[in-house]
XYZ file of C-alpha atoms in Angstrom:
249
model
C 181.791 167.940 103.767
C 180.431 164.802 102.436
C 176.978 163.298 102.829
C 176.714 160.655 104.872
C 173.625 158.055 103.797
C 172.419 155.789 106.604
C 171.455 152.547 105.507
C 167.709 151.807 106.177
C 166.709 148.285 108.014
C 165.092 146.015 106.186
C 161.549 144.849 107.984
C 161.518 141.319 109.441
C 159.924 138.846 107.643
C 157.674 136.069 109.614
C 159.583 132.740 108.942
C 157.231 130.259 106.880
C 158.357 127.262 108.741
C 157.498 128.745 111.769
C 154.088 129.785 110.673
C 153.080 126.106 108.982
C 154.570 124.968 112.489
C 151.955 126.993 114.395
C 149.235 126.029 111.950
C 150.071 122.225 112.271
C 149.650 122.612 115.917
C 146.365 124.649 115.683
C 144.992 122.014 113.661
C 145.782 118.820 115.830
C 144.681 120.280 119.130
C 141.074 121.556 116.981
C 141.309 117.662 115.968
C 141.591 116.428 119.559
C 138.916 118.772 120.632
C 136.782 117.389 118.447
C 137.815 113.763 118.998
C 137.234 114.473 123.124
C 133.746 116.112 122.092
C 132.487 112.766 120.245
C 133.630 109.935 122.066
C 132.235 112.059 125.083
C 128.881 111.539 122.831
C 126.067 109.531 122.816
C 127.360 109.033 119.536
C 130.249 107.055 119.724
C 128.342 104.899 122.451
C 126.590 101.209 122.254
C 123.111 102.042 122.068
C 122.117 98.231 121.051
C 123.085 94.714 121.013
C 121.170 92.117 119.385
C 121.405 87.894 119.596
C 120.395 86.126 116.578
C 120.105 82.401 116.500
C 120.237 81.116 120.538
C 117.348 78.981 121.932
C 119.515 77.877 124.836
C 121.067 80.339 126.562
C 119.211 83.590 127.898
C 119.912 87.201 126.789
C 120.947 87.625 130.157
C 123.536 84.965 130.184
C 124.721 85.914 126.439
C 125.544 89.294 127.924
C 127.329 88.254 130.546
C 129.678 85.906 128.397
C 130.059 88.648 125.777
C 131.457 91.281 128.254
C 129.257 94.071 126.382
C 126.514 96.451 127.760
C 124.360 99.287 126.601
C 126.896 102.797 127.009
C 129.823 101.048 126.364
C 132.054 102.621 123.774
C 131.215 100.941 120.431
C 134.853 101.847 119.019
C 136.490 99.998 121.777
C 134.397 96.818 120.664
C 136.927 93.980 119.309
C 134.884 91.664 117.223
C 137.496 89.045 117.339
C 137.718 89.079 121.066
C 133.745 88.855 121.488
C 133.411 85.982 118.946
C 136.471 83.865 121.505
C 134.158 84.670 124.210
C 130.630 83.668 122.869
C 132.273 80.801 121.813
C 133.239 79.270 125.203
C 130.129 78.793 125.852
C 129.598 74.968 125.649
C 126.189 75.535 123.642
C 127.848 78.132 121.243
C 129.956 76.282 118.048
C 130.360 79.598 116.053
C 129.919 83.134 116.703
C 129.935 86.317 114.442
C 129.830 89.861 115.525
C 128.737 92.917 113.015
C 129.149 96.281 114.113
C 126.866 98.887 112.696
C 127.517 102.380 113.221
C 125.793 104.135 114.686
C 126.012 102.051 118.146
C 124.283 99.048 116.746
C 126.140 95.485 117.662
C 124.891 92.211 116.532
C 126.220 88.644 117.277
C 124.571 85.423 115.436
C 124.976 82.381 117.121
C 125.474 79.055 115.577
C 124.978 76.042 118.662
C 125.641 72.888 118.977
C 122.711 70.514 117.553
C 121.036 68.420 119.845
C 121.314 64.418 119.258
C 119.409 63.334 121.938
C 117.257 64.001 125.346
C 117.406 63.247 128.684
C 115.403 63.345 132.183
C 117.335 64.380 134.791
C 116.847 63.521 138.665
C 114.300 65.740 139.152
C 112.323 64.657 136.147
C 113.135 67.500 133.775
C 113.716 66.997 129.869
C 117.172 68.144 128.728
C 118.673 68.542 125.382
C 121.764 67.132 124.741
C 123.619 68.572 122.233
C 126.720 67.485 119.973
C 129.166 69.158 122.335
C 128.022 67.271 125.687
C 126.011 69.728 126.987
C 122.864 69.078 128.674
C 120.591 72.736 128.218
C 117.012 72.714 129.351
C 114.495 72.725 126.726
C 112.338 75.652 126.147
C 108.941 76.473 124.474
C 110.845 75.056 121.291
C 110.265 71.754 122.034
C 111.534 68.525 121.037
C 112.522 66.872 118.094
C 110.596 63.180 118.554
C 113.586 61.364 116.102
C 115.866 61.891 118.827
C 116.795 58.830 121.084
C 116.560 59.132 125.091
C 119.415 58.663 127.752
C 118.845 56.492 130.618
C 120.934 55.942 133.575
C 123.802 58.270 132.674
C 125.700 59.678 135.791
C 126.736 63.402 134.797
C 130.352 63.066 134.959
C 130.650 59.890 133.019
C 133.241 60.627 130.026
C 131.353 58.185 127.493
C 128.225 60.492 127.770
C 130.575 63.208 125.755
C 131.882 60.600 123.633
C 128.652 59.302 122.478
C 126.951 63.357 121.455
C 130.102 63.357 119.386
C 129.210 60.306 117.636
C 126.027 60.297 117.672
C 126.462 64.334 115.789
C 128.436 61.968 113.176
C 126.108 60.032 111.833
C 123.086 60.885 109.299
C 119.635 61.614 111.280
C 117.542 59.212 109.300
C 119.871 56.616 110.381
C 119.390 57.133 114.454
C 116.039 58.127 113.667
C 114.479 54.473 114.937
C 116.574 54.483 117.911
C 114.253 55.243 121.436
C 116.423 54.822 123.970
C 120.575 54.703 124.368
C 121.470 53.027 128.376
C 125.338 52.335 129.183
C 125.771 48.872 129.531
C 129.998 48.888 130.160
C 131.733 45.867 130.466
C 135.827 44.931 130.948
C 136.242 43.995 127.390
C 134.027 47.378 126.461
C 133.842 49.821 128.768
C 132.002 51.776 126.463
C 129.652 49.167 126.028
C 125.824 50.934 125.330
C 122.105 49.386 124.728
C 120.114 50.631 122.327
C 115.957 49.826 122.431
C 114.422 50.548 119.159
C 110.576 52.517 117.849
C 110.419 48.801 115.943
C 111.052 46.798 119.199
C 114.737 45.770 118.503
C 117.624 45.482 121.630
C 120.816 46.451 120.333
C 124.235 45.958 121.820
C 127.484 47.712 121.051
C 130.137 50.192 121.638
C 130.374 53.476 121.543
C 133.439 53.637 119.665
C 132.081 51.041 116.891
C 128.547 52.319 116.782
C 129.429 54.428 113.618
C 130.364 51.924 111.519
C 128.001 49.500 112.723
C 125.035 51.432 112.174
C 124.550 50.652 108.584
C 124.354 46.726 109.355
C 121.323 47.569 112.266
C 119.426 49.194 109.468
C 119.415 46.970 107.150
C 118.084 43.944 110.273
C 115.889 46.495 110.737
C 114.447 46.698 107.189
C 114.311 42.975 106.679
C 113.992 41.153 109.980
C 111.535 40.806 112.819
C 112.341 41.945 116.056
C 115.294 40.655 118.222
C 118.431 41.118 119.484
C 121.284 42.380 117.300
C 124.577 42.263 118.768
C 127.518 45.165 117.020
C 130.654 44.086 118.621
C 133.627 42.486 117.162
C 131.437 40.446 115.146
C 127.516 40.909 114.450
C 125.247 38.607 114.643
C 120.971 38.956 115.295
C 118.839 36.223 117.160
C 114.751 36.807 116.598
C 112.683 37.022 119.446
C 110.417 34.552 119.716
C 106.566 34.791 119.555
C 105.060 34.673 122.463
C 102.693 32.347 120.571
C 105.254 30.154 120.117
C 106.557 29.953 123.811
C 102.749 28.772 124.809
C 102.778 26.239 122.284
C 106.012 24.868 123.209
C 104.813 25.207 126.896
C-alpha cells in the first residue's frame, strides 16, 4: 500500500506593508504627544515683549493696540498682523516685529515727527506731529525750532493739512517761524498768519506755503522787519520805526 506524504503548511509571514503601516502610525501619534507636551510648555509661551522707539504712547496703550500679552502662545504670533495694528495708531508711521525664540517679542516703532506745538484749553503743551495728531509731551521735552498753534479748533480739517506740509518742508527753513494762527478768508479758506523769532507777519495759504517759503527766507535774510504777503503774488511792506512815526507826529 502506498505512502501517503502530507504536505506541511508553510508558516505565515507578517506582511511588510502592514508592519511600516503600524510603525508610521506609532511614530505620528509619539509626534503629537510630543507636540501636545510643548505647546502645553512654558516653552512655547510669550515670556516678553519689548517697545523700542515710542515717546508718545504708553506701554500700556502699545499693548493694548498690539493685541499681545505675557502667556500668550509665541507660535500663534503673526508679525504681519501686529505691524497693521501698531500702525493704526495715529502716532505710529512704521512698525516692525522680531520674534526671538525662546518667547522673546520685540516691536520698534517709527512715529510721526512733530512739526509744531500747541496749548490746549486747559493750558497744556501738545506735540503735533506730521500725521495730525496732537500727543502730550513728556519728560522729552520740546524742540524750541518748532512754531506754535494758536486759535485752532480741534476738528478744523486745515490743522491736518498744515502737519502735512509743514512735515514737507526742510527744518532750517520753518526754523524762524514762532507762531502759525488761521486767518481763513472766501478767496482762501486756508488762509494762515505766521509771526516770526525776527519780528516778521506773514500771510499766506496753506496750500501755497511750500513753495512760498523760499521767497520769506530770503526777506528774511535781507530786509528789516514787516509784513510779507505769499498769496497769488508776493509782495513785503517794512514796518516803520517807531522813531519815525514820532517824528512825523
Amino acid at each position: 500500500m502506498p505512502k501517503t506524504t502530507v504536505p506541511l503548511l508553510k508558516e505565515d509571514k507578517p506582511k511588510k506593508k502592514m508592519s511600516r503601516k503600524i510603525t508610521f502610525i506609532l511614530i505620528l501619534l509619539f509626534t503629537a504627544l510630543l507636540a501636545m507636551i510643548f505647546f502645553r510648555s512654558s516653552a512655547s509661551r510669550i515670556t516678553e515683549i519689548d517697545f523700542e522707539g515710542s515717546k508718545y504712547s504708553t506701554r500700556e496703550e502699545l499693548l493694548a493696540q498690539s493685541g499681545l500679552q505675557t502667556g500668550g502662545q509665541f507660535f500663534a504670533v503673526s508679525k504681519g498682523a501686529v505691524e497693521e495694528a501698531m500702525m493704526k495708531l495715529d502716532t505710529v508711521q512704521k512698525a516692525t516685529v522680531d520674534k526671538k525664540f525662546p518667547g522673546l517679542i520685540s516691536i520698534h516703532i517709527e512715529e510721526y515727527p512733530a512739526v509744531a506745538y500747541e496749548l490746549d484749553q486747559e493750558g497744556s503743551l501738545k506735540a503735533i506731529l506730521s500725521s495730525g495728531a496732537a500727543v502730550k509731551v513728556n519728560e522729552t521735552g520740546i524742540a524750541v525750532e518748532k512754531p506754535i498753534l494758536t486759535n485752532w479748533k480741534p476738528s478744523d480739517p486745515f490743522k491736518a493739512k498744515l502737519s502735512q506740509v509743514l512735515a514737507g518742508i526742510p527744518n532750517e527753513l520753518t526754523s524762524d517761524i514762532s507762531e502759525i494762527v488761521p486767518s481763513p478768508t472766501l478767496s482762501f479758506p486756508d488762509r494762515i498768519k505766521l509771526y516770526t523769532r525776527s519780528k516778521f507777519e506773514v500771510i499766506t495759504a496753506i496750500s501755497l506755503l511750500k513753495n512760498k517759503v523760499g521767497y520769506l527766507n530770503q526777506v528774511i535774510e535781507t530786509e528789516q522787519p514787516g509784513l510779507i504777503t505769499m498769496l497769488e503774488a508776493d509782495s513785503y511792506v517794512p514796518f516803520q520805526p517807531e522813531e519815525a512815526e514820532t517824528e512825523g507826529k
